[in-house]
mmCIF file of C-alpha atoms in Angstrom:
data_model
loop_
_atom_site.group_PDB
_atom_site.id
_atom_site.type_symbol
_atom_site.label_atom_id
_atom_site.label_comp_id
_atom_site.label_asym_id
_atom_site.label_seq_id
_atom_site.Cartn_x
_atom_site.Cartn_y
_atom_site.Cartn_z
ATOM 1 C CA MET K 95 26.926 -33.165 -15.110
ATOM 2 C CA LYS K 96 28.901 -30.074 -15.996
ATOM 3 C CA SER K 97 31.204 -29.057 -13.197
ATOM 4 C CA TYR K 98 31.606 -25.475 -12.169
ATOM 5 C CA SER K 99 34.683 -23.846 -10.715
ATOM 6 C CA ASN K 100 34.493 -21.890 -7.484
ATOM 7 C CA THR K 101 35.365 -18.737 -9.412
ATOM 8 C CA TYR K 102 32.393 -19.255 -11.705
ATOM 9 C CA ILE K 103 30.048 -19.820 -8.766
ATOM 10 C CA PHE K 104 31.346 -16.762 -6.976
ATOM 11 C CA LEU K 105 31.042 -14.509 -10.002
ATOM 12 C CA TYR K 106 27.641 -15.946 -10.904
ATOM 13 C CA VAL K 107 26.110 -15.177 -7.517
ATOM 14 C CA SER K 108 27.790 -11.765 -7.317
ATOM 15 C CA ALA K 109 26.431 -10.755 -10.699
ATOM 16 C CA LEU K 110 22.949 -12.016 -9.871
ATOM 17 C CA VAL K 111 22.852 -10.226 -6.527
ATOM 18 C CA PHE K 112 24.146 -7.058 -8.148
ATOM 19 C CA ILE K 113 21.506 -7.059 -10.882
ATOM 20 C CA ILE K 114 18.686 -7.798 -8.449
ATOM 21 C CA ALA K 115 19.848 -5.138 -5.993
ATOM 22 C CA VAL K 116 20.083 -2.477 -8.701
ATOM 23 C CA VAL K 117 16.668 -3.257 -10.184
ATOM 24 C CA LEU K 118 14.949 -3.371 -6.797
ATOM 25 C CA SER K 119 16.564 -0.129 -5.668
ATOM 26 C CA LEU K 120 15.453 1.616 -8.840
ATOM 27 C CA VAL K 121 11.901 0.307 -8.487
ATOM 28 C CA SER K 122 11.803 1.315 -4.842
ATOM 29 C CA LEU K 123 13.136 4.766 -5.630
ATOM 30 C CA GLY K 124 10.752 5.210 -8.538
ATOM 31 C CA LEU K 125 7.714 4.225 -6.496
ATOM 32 C CA LYS K 126 8.722 6.167 -3.409
ATOM 33 C CA PRO K 127 6.696 9.313 -4.199
ATOM 34 C CA ARG K 128 3.585 7.195 -4.749
ATOM 35 C CA ARG K 129 4.109 5.196 -1.577
ATOM 36 C CA GLU K 130 4.602 8.338 0.474
ATOM 37 C CA ALA K 131 1.609 10.019 -1.123
ATOM 38 C CA ASN K 132 -0.418 6.932 -0.193
ATOM 39 C CA VAL K 133 0.696 7.172 3.419
ATOM 40 C CA GLN K 134 -0.122 10.894 3.543
ATOM 41 C CA ALA K 135 -3.507 10.338 1.918
ATOM 42 C CA GLU K 136 -4.212 7.522 4.358
ATOM 43 C CA LYS K 137 -3.492 9.791 7.314
ATOM 44 C CA ALA K 138 -5.653 12.575 5.874
ATOM 45 C CA LEU K 139 -8.474 10.098 5.206
ATOM 46 C CA GLN K 140 -8.297 8.792 8.762
ATOM 47 C CA ILE K 141 -8.466 12.247 10.310
ATOM 48 C CA LEU K 142 -11.291 13.267 7.977
ATOM 49 C CA LYS K 143 -13.203 10.117 8.903
ATOM 50 C CA ALA K 144 -12.785 10.857 12.604
ATOM 51 C CA SER K 145 -14.061 14.374 11.946
ATOM 52 C CA GLY K 146 -17.286 13.099 10.439
ATOM 53 C CA TYR K 147 -16.494 13.278 6.724
ATOM 54 C CA ALA K 148 -17.530 9.765 5.854
ATOM 55 C CA HIS K 149 -16.847 9.288 2.162
ATOM 56 C CA VAL K 150 -13.913 11.276 0.888
ATOM 57 C CA GLU K 151 -12.163 9.932 -2.193
ATOM 58 C CA ARG K 152 -8.572 8.935 -1.627
ATOM 59 C CA ALA K 153 -7.400 11.188 -4.457
ATOM 60 C CA ARG K 154 -9.004 14.261 -2.889
ATOM 61 C CA ALA K 155 -8.106 13.471 0.719
ATOM 62 C CA ILE K 156 -4.981 15.600 1.049
ATOM 63 C CA ALA K 157 -6.520 18.695 -0.560
ATOM 64 C CA ALA K 158 -9.627 18.392 1.618
ATOM 65 C CA PHE K 159 -7.539 17.916 4.727
ATOM 66 C CA ASP K 160 -5.354 20.934 3.979
ATOM 67 C CA SER K 161 -8.372 23.160 3.513
ATOM 68 C CA LEU K 162 -10.043 22.041 6.758
ATOM 69 C CA ALA K 163 -7.206 21.561 9.205
ATOM 70 C CA GLU K 164 -4.429 23.689 10.567
ATOM 71 C CA LYS K 165 -1.526 22.701 12.748
ATOM 72 C CA GLU K 166 -1.556 23.919 16.310
ATOM 73 C CA PRO K 167 1.186 24.203 18.889
ATOM 74 C CA SER K 168 1.229 20.844 20.571
ATOM 75 C CA ARG K 169 1.384 19.898 24.204
ATOM 76 C CA SER K 170 2.346 16.355 23.328
ATOM 77 C CA ASP K 171 5.088 14.899 21.171
ATOM 78 C CA GLY K 172 2.750 14.087 18.317
ATOM 79 C CA GLU K 173 1.294 16.533 15.817
ATOM 80 C CA MET K 174 -1.956 18.183 16.846
ATOM 81 C CA TYR K 175 -4.377 19.807 14.444
ATOM 82 C CA ARG K 176 -7.450 21.971 14.708
ATOM 83 C CA ILE K 177 -10.028 20.838 12.221
ATOM 84 C CA ARG K 178 -13.427 22.077 11.089
ATOM 85 C CA CYS K 179 -15.687 19.052 11.545
ATOM 86 C CA ALA K 180 -18.510 17.929 9.297
ATOM 87 C CA ASP K 181 -21.082 19.314 11.761
ATOM 88 C CA GLY K 182 -19.548 22.792 11.546
ATOM 89 C CA SER K 183 -17.852 22.890 14.943
ATOM 90 C CA THR K 184 -14.122 22.911 15.526
ATOM 91 C CA GLY K 185 -12.316 19.938 16.983
ATOM 92 C CA HIS K 186 -8.840 18.985 18.071
ATOM 93 C CA VAL K 187 -7.153 16.048 16.403
ATOM 94 C CA ILE K 188 -5.219 13.900 18.876
ATOM 95 C CA PRO K 189 -2.816 11.350 17.393
ATOM 96 C CA LEU K 190 -2.902 7.939 19.071
ATOM 97 C CA GLN K 191 -0.420 5.121 19.013
ATOM 98 C CA GLY K 192 -0.367 1.781 20.788
ATOM 99 C CA LYS K 193 0.152 -1.955 20.559
ATOM 100 C CA GLY K 194 -2.353 -4.573 19.494
ATOM 101 C CA LEU K 195 -1.923 -8.321 19.596
ATOM 102 C CA TRP K 196 0.413 -8.706 16.615
ATOM 103 C CA GLY K 197 1.752 -5.247 15.927
ATOM 104 C CA THR K 198 1.224 -1.548 16.245
ATOM 105 C CA ILE K 199 -2.192 0.051 16.227
ATOM 106 C CA TRP K 200 -2.736 3.760 15.740
ATOM 107 C CA GLY K 201 -5.408 6.261 15.016
ATOM 108 C CA TYR K 202 -6.806 9.709 15.608
ATOM 109 C CA ALA K 203 -9.362 11.012 18.058
ATOM 110 C CA VAL K 204 -11.163 14.262 17.385
ATOM 111 C CA LEU K 205 -12.085 16.000 20.635
ATOM 112 C CA SER K 206 -14.555 18.808 21.202
ATOM 113 C CA ASP K 207 -13.252 22.357 21.505
ATOM 114 C CA ASP K 208 -12.986 22.099 25.314
ATOM 115 C CA LEU K 209 -11.087 18.800 25.043
ATOM 116 C CA THR K 210 -13.590 16.843 27.160
ATOM 117 C CA THR K 211 -15.703 14.887 24.688
ATOM 118 C CA ILE K 212 -14.899 12.588 21.781
ATOM 119 C CA LYS K 213 -16.470 13.700 18.522
ATOM 120 C CA GLY K 214 -15.119 10.822 16.534
ATOM 121 C CA VAL K 215 -12.246 8.351 16.233
ATOM 122 C CA SER K 216 -10.647 6.317 13.530
ATOM 123 C CA PHE K 217 -8.303 3.433 14.128
ATOM 124 C CA ALA K 218 -5.843 1.499 12.018
ATOM 125 C CA HIS K 219 -3.665 -1.518 12.619
ATOM 126 C CA LYS K 220 -0.692 -3.214 11.068
ATOM 127 C CA SER K 221 -1.483 -6.883 11.430
ATOM 128 C CA GLU K 222 -4.418 -7.644 13.744
ATOM 129 C CA THR K 223 -6.416 -10.818 13.060
ATOM 130 C CA PRO K 224 -8.995 -10.287 10.295
ATOM 131 C CA GLY K 225 -12.490 -10.615 11.722
ATOM 132 C CA LEU K 226 -11.287 -10.263 15.314
ATOM 133 C CA GLY K 227 -8.788 -7.558 16.266
ATOM 134 C CA ALA K 228 -9.042 -6.039 12.807
ATOM 135 C CA LYS K 229 -12.622 -5.071 13.689
ATOM 136 C CA ILE K 230 -11.290 -1.987 15.492
ATOM 137 C CA THR K 231 -11.278 -0.295 12.096
ATOM 138 C CA GLU K 232 -14.947 -1.069 11.494
ATOM 139 C CA GLU K 233 -17.481 1.697 11.592
ATOM 140 C CA ALA K 234 -19.621 0.078 14.278
ATOM 141 C CA PHE K 235 -16.731 0.038 16.742
ATOM 142 C CA GLU K 236 -15.458 3.502 15.869
ATOM 143 C CA ARG K 237 -18.923 5.044 16.111
ATOM 144 C CA SER K 238 -19.384 3.651 19.612
ATOM 145 C CA PHE K 239 -16.854 6.250 20.793
ATOM 146 C CA GLU K 240 -18.866 9.252 19.626
ATOM 147 C CA GLY K 241 -20.005 11.468 22.489
ATOM 148 C CA LYS K 242 -17.980 9.596 25.118
ATOM 149 C CA ARG K 243 -16.407 11.802 27.776
ATOM 150 C CA LEU K 244 -12.846 11.814 29.136
ATOM 151 C CA TYR K 245 -13.914 12.944 32.610
ATOM 152 C CA ASP K 246 -16.298 11.342 35.084
ATOM 153 C CA ALA K 247 -19.208 13.093 36.792
ATOM 154 C CA ASP K 248 -16.876 14.530 39.470
ATOM 155 C CA GLY K 249 -14.537 15.981 36.861
ATOM 156 C CA HIS K 250 -11.753 13.409 37.335
ATOM 157 C CA PHE K 251 -9.841 12.271 34.277
ATOM 158 C CA VAL K 252 -10.720 8.653 33.444
ATOM 159 C CA SER K 253 -10.026 8.476 29.689
ATOM 160 C CA VAL K 254 -12.483 6.311 27.749
ATOM 161 C CA LYS K 255 -12.364 2.700 28.844
ATOM 162 C CA VAL K 256 -12.746 -0.220 26.481
ATOM 163 C CA VAL K 257 -14.287 -2.998 28.575
ATOM 164 C CA PRO K 258 -15.852 -6.378 27.734
ATOM 165 C CA LYS K 259 -19.622 -6.249 27.358
ATOM 166 C CA GLY K 260 -21.339 -6.529 30.731
ATOM 167 C CA LYS K 261 -18.165 -6.099 32.764
ATOM 168 C CA GLY K 262 -18.069 -2.318 33.076
ATOM 169 C CA GLU K 263 -21.066 -1.545 35.292
ATOM 170 C CA ASN K 264 -18.852 0.316 37.747
ATOM 171 C CA ILE K 265 -17.809 2.720 34.990
ATOM 172 C CA ALA K 266 -20.310 5.309 33.829
ATOM 173 C CA GLU K 267 -21.872 4.686 30.428
ATOM 174 C CA GLU K 268 -20.397 7.942 29.087
ATOM 175 C CA ASN K 269 -16.853 6.836 29.995
ATOM 176 C CA ARG K 270 -16.801 3.391 28.407
ATOM 177 C CA VAL K 271 -17.379 1.468 25.192
ATOM 178 C CA ASP K 272 -17.828 -2.264 24.601
ATOM 179 C CA ALA K 273 -14.706 -4.213 23.724
ATOM 180 C CA ILE K 274 -14.691 -6.523 20.709
ATOM 181 C CA SER K 275 -15.469 -10.066 21.763
ATOM 182 C CA GLY K 276 -12.747 -12.487 20.721
ATOM 183 C CA ALA K 277 -10.208 -9.673 20.548
ATOM 184 C CA THR K 278 -9.334 -9.132 24.189
ATOM 185 C CA ILE K 279 -5.708 -8.119 23.692
ATOM 186 C CA THR K 280 -6.417 -5.749 20.813
ATOM 187 C CA SER K 281 -9.250 -4.142 22.803
ATOM 188 C CA ARG K 282 -6.945 -3.694 25.773
ATOM 189 C CA GLY K 283 -4.423 -2.140 23.385
ATOM 190 C CA VAL K 284 -7.030 0.387 22.238
ATOM 191 C CA ASP K 285 -7.885 1.119 25.866
ATOM 192 C CA LYS K 286 -4.255 1.794 26.712
ATOM 193 C CA MET K 287 -3.657 3.743 23.506
ATOM 194 C CA LEU K 288 -6.520 6.104 24.378
ATOM 195 C CA ALA K 289 -5.352 6.532 27.968
ATOM 196 C CA ASP K 290 -1.818 7.312 26.774
ATOM 197 C CA GLY K 291 -2.975 9.675 24.048
ATOM 198 C CA PHE K 292 -5.366 11.630 26.267
ATOM 199 C CA GLN K 293 -2.889 11.754 29.151
ATOM 200 C CA ASN K 294 -0.954 14.373 27.211
ATOM 201 C CA ILE K 295 -3.835 16.784 26.863
ATOM 202 C CA LYS K 296 -5.268 16.280 30.359
ATOM 203 C CA GLU K 297 -6.005 19.599 32.041
ATOM 204 C CA MET F 130 -1.950 -29.067 -22.529
ATOM 205 C CA LYS F 131 -3.513 -31.570 -20.189
ATOM 206 C CA LYS F 132 -0.404 -31.686 -18.069
ATOM 207 C CA TYR F 133 -0.706 -27.971 -17.333
ATOM 208 C CA LEU F 134 -4.272 -28.333 -16.104
ATOM 209 C CA GLY F 135 -3.188 -30.851 -13.468
ATOM 210 C CA PRO F 136 -2.576 -28.257 -10.745
ATOM 211 C CA LEU F 137 -6.184 -27.149 -10.992
ATOM 212 C CA SER F 138 -7.545 -30.561 -9.983
ATOM 213 C CA LYS F 139 -5.777 -33.899 -9.850
ATOM 214 C CA ASP F 140 -2.399 -32.432 -8.987
ATOM 215 C CA ASN F 141 -3.602 -29.458 -6.945
ATOM 216 C CA PRO F 142 -0.742 -28.060 -4.849
ATOM 217 C CA ILE F 143 -2.853 -27.685 -1.711
ATOM 218 C CA LEU F 144 -5.384 -30.512 -2.002
ATOM 219 C CA VAL F 145 -3.099 -33.232 -3.360
ATOM 220 C CA GLN F 146 0.454 -32.180 -2.612
ATOM 221 C CA THR F 147 -0.567 -30.376 0.621
ATOM 222 C CA LEU F 148 1.913 -27.586 -0.063
ATOM 223 C CA GLY F 149 1.398 -23.952 0.867
ATOM 224 C CA VAL F 150 -1.167 -24.827 3.505
ATOM 225 C CA CYS F 151 0.162 -22.373 6.098
ATOM 226 C CA SER F 152 -0.559 -19.277 4.053
ATOM 227 C CA ALA F 153 -3.892 -20.773 3.021
ATOM 228 C CA LEU F 154 -4.851 -20.676 6.692
ATOM 229 C CA ALA F 155 -3.608 -17.143 7.262
ATOM 230 C CA VAL F 156 -5.193 -15.080 4.501
ATOM 231 C CA THR F 157 -8.542 -16.783 3.957
ATOM 232 C CA ALA F 158 -10.691 -15.086 6.604
ATOM 233 C CA GLN F 159 -11.954 -12.727 3.905
ATOM 234 C CA MET F 160 -12.323 -12.931 0.127
ATOM 235 C CA LYS F 161 -10.474 -9.805 -0.989
ATOM 236 C CA PRO F 162 -7.090 -10.549 0.594
ATOM 237 C CA ALA F 163 -7.417 -14.162 -0.532
ATOM 238 C CA VAL F 164 -7.898 -13.123 -4.161
ATOM 239 C CA VAL F 165 -5.013 -10.638 -4.118
ATOM 240 C CA MET F 166 -2.827 -13.215 -2.396
ATOM 241 C CA ALA F 167 -3.787 -15.797 -5.025
ATOM 242 C CA LEU F 168 -2.875 -13.407 -7.837
ATOM 243 C CA SER F 169 0.396 -12.421 -6.160
ATOM 244 C CA VAL F 170 1.440 -16.047 -5.717
ATOM 245 C CA THR F 171 0.466 -16.791 -9.320
ATOM 246 C CA VAL F 172 2.584 -13.909 -10.627
ATOM 247 C CA VAL F 173 5.569 -14.795 -8.454
ATOM 248 C CA CYS F 174 5.341 -18.504 -9.266
ATOM 249 C CA ALA F 175 4.960 -17.962 -13.018
ATOM 250 C CA PHE F 176 7.793 -15.463 -13.403
ATOM 251 C CA SER F 177 10.216 -17.187 -11.051
ATOM 252 C CA ASN F 178 9.631 -20.342 -13.084
ATOM 253 C CA LEU F 179 10.304 -18.422 -16.288
ATOM 254 C CA ILE F 180 13.527 -16.837 -15.060
ATOM 255 C CA ILE F 181 14.898 -20.012 -13.510
ATOM 256 C CA SER F 182 14.075 -21.892 -16.696
ATOM 257 C CA LEU F 183 15.926 -19.278 -18.763
ATOM 258 C CA LEU F 184 18.933 -19.557 -16.456
ATOM 259 C CA ARG F 185 18.716 -23.332 -16.026
ATOM 260 C CA ASN F 186 21.786 -24.191 -18.061
ATOM 261 C CA THR F 187 23.979 -21.645 -16.304
ATOM 262 C CA ILE F 188 23.030 -22.297 -12.672
ATOM 263 C CA PRO F 189 25.709 -24.249 -10.792
ATOM 264 C CA PRO F 190 23.806 -27.173 -9.158
ATOM 265 C CA ARG F 191 25.595 -26.717 -5.839
ATOM 266 C CA ILE F 192 24.053 -23.286 -5.299
ATOM 267 C CA ARG F 193 20.806 -23.726 -7.201
ATOM 268 C CA ILE F 194 18.637 -23.321 -4.076
ATOM 269 C CA ILE F 195 20.327 -20.014 -3.287
ATOM 270 C CA VAL F 196 19.796 -18.812 -6.835
ATOM 271 C CA GLN F 197 16.130 -19.861 -6.698
ATOM 272 C CA LEU F 198 15.674 -18.035 -3.431
ATOM 273 C CA LEU F 199 17.216 -14.874 -4.877
ATOM 274 C CA VAL F 200 14.902 -14.912 -7.870
ATOM 275 C CA VAL F 201 11.811 -15.625 -5.764
ATOM 276 C CA SER F 202 12.693 -12.881 -3.278
ATOM 277 C CA PHE F 203 13.212 -10.486 -6.138
ATOM 278 C CA PHE F 204 9.678 -11.014 -7.438
ATOM 279 C CA VAL F 205 8.106 -11.006 -3.991
ATOM 280 C CA ILE F 206 9.702 -7.668 -3.103
ATOM 281 C CA LEU F 207 8.663 -6.329 -6.490
ATOM 282 C CA VAL F 208 5.039 -7.405 -5.929
ATOM 283 C CA ASP F 209 5.100 -5.955 -2.419
ATOM 284 C CA GLN F 210 6.390 -2.600 -3.670
ATOM 285 C CA LEU F 211 3.827 -2.482 -6.465
ATOM 286 C CA LEU F 212 0.971 -3.305 -4.098
ATOM 287 C CA GLN F 213 2.048 -0.553 -1.712
ATOM 288 C CA ALA F 214 2.195 1.954 -4.532
ATOM 289 C CA MET F 215 -0.860 0.940 -6.546
ATOM 290 C CA LEU F 216 -3.223 -1.022 -4.291
ATOM 291 C CA TYR F 217 -2.585 0.546 -0.939
ATOM 292 C CA ASP F 218 -5.831 -0.676 0.647
ATOM 293 C CA VAL F 219 -5.162 -4.308 -0.114
ATOM 294 C CA SER F 220 -1.500 -4.088 0.799
ATOM 295 C CA LYS F 221 -2.611 -2.919 4.232
ATOM 296 C CA ILE F 222 -4.689 -6.073 4.729
ATOM 297 C CA LEU F 223 -2.078 -8.484 3.394
ATOM 298 C CA SER F 224 0.793 -6.775 5.241
ATOM 299 C CA VAL F 225 3.325 -9.419 6.210
ATOM 300 C CA PHE F 226 1.777 -12.235 4.190
ATOM 301 C CA VAL F 227 3.082 -10.848 0.906
ATOM 302 C CA GLY F 228 6.628 -11.065 2.237
ATOM 303 C CA LEU F 229 5.927 -14.598 3.355
ATOM 304 C CA ILE F 230 5.254 -15.692 -0.230
ATOM 305 C CA ILE F 231 9.028 -16.223 -0.323
ATOM 306 C CA THR F 232 8.596 -19.168 2.020
ATOM 307 C CA ASN F 233 5.675 -20.674 0.107
ATOM 308 C CA CYS F 234 6.840 -24.180 -0.686
ATOM 309 C CA ILE F 235 4.770 -24.404 -3.877
ATOM 310 C CA ILE F 236 7.066 -21.910 -5.567
ATOM 311 C CA MET F 237 10.365 -23.528 -4.630
ATOM 312 C CA GLY F 238 8.764 -26.896 -5.323
ATOM 313 C CA ARG F 239 7.904 -25.948 -8.897
ATOM 314 C CA LEU F 240 11.334 -24.412 -9.488
ATOM 315 C CA GLU F 241 13.015 -27.625 -8.379
ATOM 316 C CA ALA F 242 10.628 -30.059 -10.012
ATOM 317 C CA PHE F 243 9.847 -28.274 -13.238
ATOM 318 C CA ALA F 244 11.668 -25.076 -14.186
ATOM 319 C CA LEU F 245 15.167 -26.526 -13.766
ATOM 320 C CA SER F 246 14.469 -29.173 -16.398
ATOM 321 C CA HIS F 247 11.997 -27.571 -18.813
ATOM 322 C CA LYS F 248 11.921 -24.854 -21.459
ATOM 323 C CA PRO F 249 10.840 -21.293 -20.564
ATOM 324 C CA ILE F 250 7.305 -21.210 -21.991
ATOM 325 C CA PRO F 251 6.172 -24.531 -20.465
ATOM 326 C CA SER F 252 7.735 -23.361 -17.186
ATOM 327 C CA LEU F 253 5.821 -20.108 -17.285
ATOM 328 C CA LEU F 254 2.577 -22.020 -17.867
ATOM 329 C CA ASP F 255 3.371 -24.544 -15.155
ATOM 330 C CA GLY F 256 4.027 -21.763 -12.632
ATOM 331 C CA MET F 257 0.868 -19.960 -13.591
ATOM 332 C CA MET F 258 -1.299 -23.062 -13.311
ATOM 333 C CA ASN F 259 0.139 -24.004 -9.934
ATOM 334 C CA GLY F 260 -0.471 -20.480 -8.692
ATOM 335 C CA LEU F 261 -4.042 -20.631 -9.920
ATOM 336 C CA GLY F 262 -4.584 -24.083 -8.416
ATOM 337 C CA TYR F 263 -3.413 -22.706 -5.101
ATOM 338 C CA GLY F 264 -5.493 -19.558 -5.523
ATOM 339 C CA PHE F 265 -8.622 -21.517 -6.370
ATOM 340 C CA VAL F 266 -8.515 -23.344 -3.038
ATOM 341 C CA LEU F 267 -7.805 -20.076 -1.211
ATOM 342 C CA VAL F 268 -10.830 -18.393 -2.729
ATOM 343 C CA VAL F 269 -13.141 -21.341 -2.000
ATOM 344 C CA VAL F 270 -12.017 -21.497 1.633
ATOM 345 C CA ALA F 271 -12.255 -17.699 1.973
ATOM 346 C CA PHE F 272 -15.774 -17.763 0.516
ATOM 347 C CA PHE F 273 -17.061 -20.057 3.253
ATOM 348 C CA ARG F 274 -15.064 -18.442 6.026
ATOM 349 C CA GLU F 275 -16.211 -14.916 5.216
ATOM 350 C CA LEU F 276 -19.818 -15.958 4.564
ATOM 351 C CA LEU F 277 -20.222 -18.038 7.720
ATOM 352 C CA GLY F 278 -17.775 -16.152 9.907
ATOM 353 C CA SER F 279 -18.607 -12.527 9.167
ATOM 354 C CA GLY F 280 -21.862 -12.749 7.200
ATOM 355 C CA THR F 281 -20.279 -10.783 4.363
ATOM 356 C CA LEU F 282 -18.791 -11.437 0.916
ATOM 357 C CA TRP F 283 -16.122 -9.100 -0.465
ATOM 358 C CA ASN F 284 -16.979 -6.891 2.537
ATOM 359 C CA HIS F 285 -20.627 -6.579 1.497
ATOM 360 C CA PRO F 286 -23.171 -7.865 4.024
ATOM 361 C CA VAL F 287 -25.064 -10.794 2.523
ATOM 362 C CA VAL F 288 -26.764 -12.285 5.557
ATOM 363 C CA PRO F 289 -29.995 -10.305 5.873
ATOM 364 C CA GLN F 290 -30.444 -8.188 8.982
ATOM 365 C CA SER F 291 -33.697 -10.013 9.713
ATOM 366 C CA TRP F 292 -31.768 -13.261 10.304
ATOM 367 C CA TYR F 293 -29.712 -11.573 12.994
ATOM 368 C CA ALA F 294 -32.901 -10.186 14.492
ATOM 369 C CA ALA F 295 -34.265 -13.745 14.558
ATOM 370 C CA GLY F 296 -31.236 -14.930 16.513
ATOM 371 C CA TYR F 297 -28.772 -15.961 13.791
ATOM 372 C CA LEU F 298 -25.148 -15.581 14.883
ATOM 373 C CA ASN F 299 -21.958 -15.447 12.851
ATOM 374 C CA ASN F 300 -19.763 -18.430 13.591
ATOM 375 C CA GLY F 301 -16.744 -16.884 15.311
ATOM 376 C CA LEU F 302 -14.785 -20.120 14.937
ATOM 377 C CA MET F 303 -14.798 -19.654 11.147
ATOM 378 C CA ILE F 304 -12.571 -16.604 11.475
ATOM 379 C CA LEU F 305 -9.881 -18.462 13.372
ATOM 380 C CA PRO F 306 -7.133 -20.373 11.521
ATOM 381 C CA PRO F 307 -8.102 -23.852 12.873
ATOM 382 C CA MET F 308 -11.366 -23.679 10.944
ATOM 383 C CA ALA F 309 -9.438 -23.003 7.747
ATOM 384 C CA LEU F 310 -7.506 -26.201 8.385
ATOM 385 C CA ILE F 311 -10.766 -28.109 8.849
ATOM 386 C CA LEU F 312 -12.213 -26.580 5.662
ATOM 387 C CA VAL F 313 -9.097 -27.524 3.686
ATOM 388 C CA GLY F 314 -9.484 -31.014 5.118
ATOM 389 C CA VAL F 315 -13.101 -31.166 4.006
ATOM 390 C CA LEU F 316 -12.074 -30.028 0.507
ATOM 391 C CA ILE F 317 -9.409 -32.752 0.352
ATOM 392 C CA TRP F 318 -11.986 -35.311 1.404
ATOM 393 C CA ALA F 319 -14.505 -34.075 -1.179
ATOM 394 C CA LYS F 320 -11.838 -34.092 -3.866
ATOM 395 C CA ASN F 321 -10.651 -37.596 -3.018
ATOM 396 C CA SER F 322 -14.124 -39.061 -3.040
ATOM 397 C CA LEU F 323 -14.815 -37.411 -6.392
ATOM 398 C CA THR F 324 -11.670 -38.602 -8.150
ATOM 399 C CA HIS F 325 -11.244 -42.124 -6.777
#
């Protein structure tokens, strides 16, 4: 077997690392605009979905969003928008952020003009279990939030609770949605994320 | 040629060598991520094999594992970046699992066992076939897990609504990783009884 000097080994690895680092940096730099555009489009798509625009093409998402939404002075740390919803009314977009089982979860809730009723939500997650926690992004779950109210019959703030099926009888129907079975922690994360997000806009 | 077809059946990396099982459990709850994962592993395995084979006479044996790791990481990061730029939807689903291709033992296994001692083109083919052999098992497992676990295939509902109305339930266990292990086990059993 050929023997290699320490100098050779050192130079060999240095050269290899250098080449790889340069190529990867260039690729990363070159793709950066596309990656960022993807993230922007994703955000626009999410907000549009929560506002009732079901099937917007990814390529048109940012243009559509810009024409429908305008930024408004925010009471919370996150960005708030006013948006014209698919049904013609105006809504407020509330950014949401929380923790699921494996990583962050986030989303947007669109509230009615008086900030009391949910018009729509859309959720996203980084790494929840496919088929379990990942179901928070499914239409069936997201739609179950439509028309839910943030205040109980006496006008107290309760947020919208995510509770396991059959366990929430003490909470009014209009203040709760069914959790996803098999995804207890993720559902709790959504529950907390909503409470945190709505806390900021509470009257 | 026959030797390159081995990974697809009698020398399958998952079913015979039981390599790469961990990722096979993680990404097979649905078809789409499984297919993209299979393709990603195939690309990484094939090109790492090619590069290592091209470099094989210059790599100092004492640091060959480090060199292999560098090359594999290079391709994995490249694939990850490309997915995020071009296939954003899928990259969202695969998230961390793309990065974990680096630790897939099939790839390092092929570099050690084949690329270091063979010419570039055979190495490229060997990597590709091993990736496909791995991917084939992934897709088969994902097919059954998505069908029985979620009632869908490629995110399209296939179990008719009337079945649910009649009391049919999706098997929640199918979605969890232990069931993937059992399915892989069943495949190994089926394969062994077919080839012995």
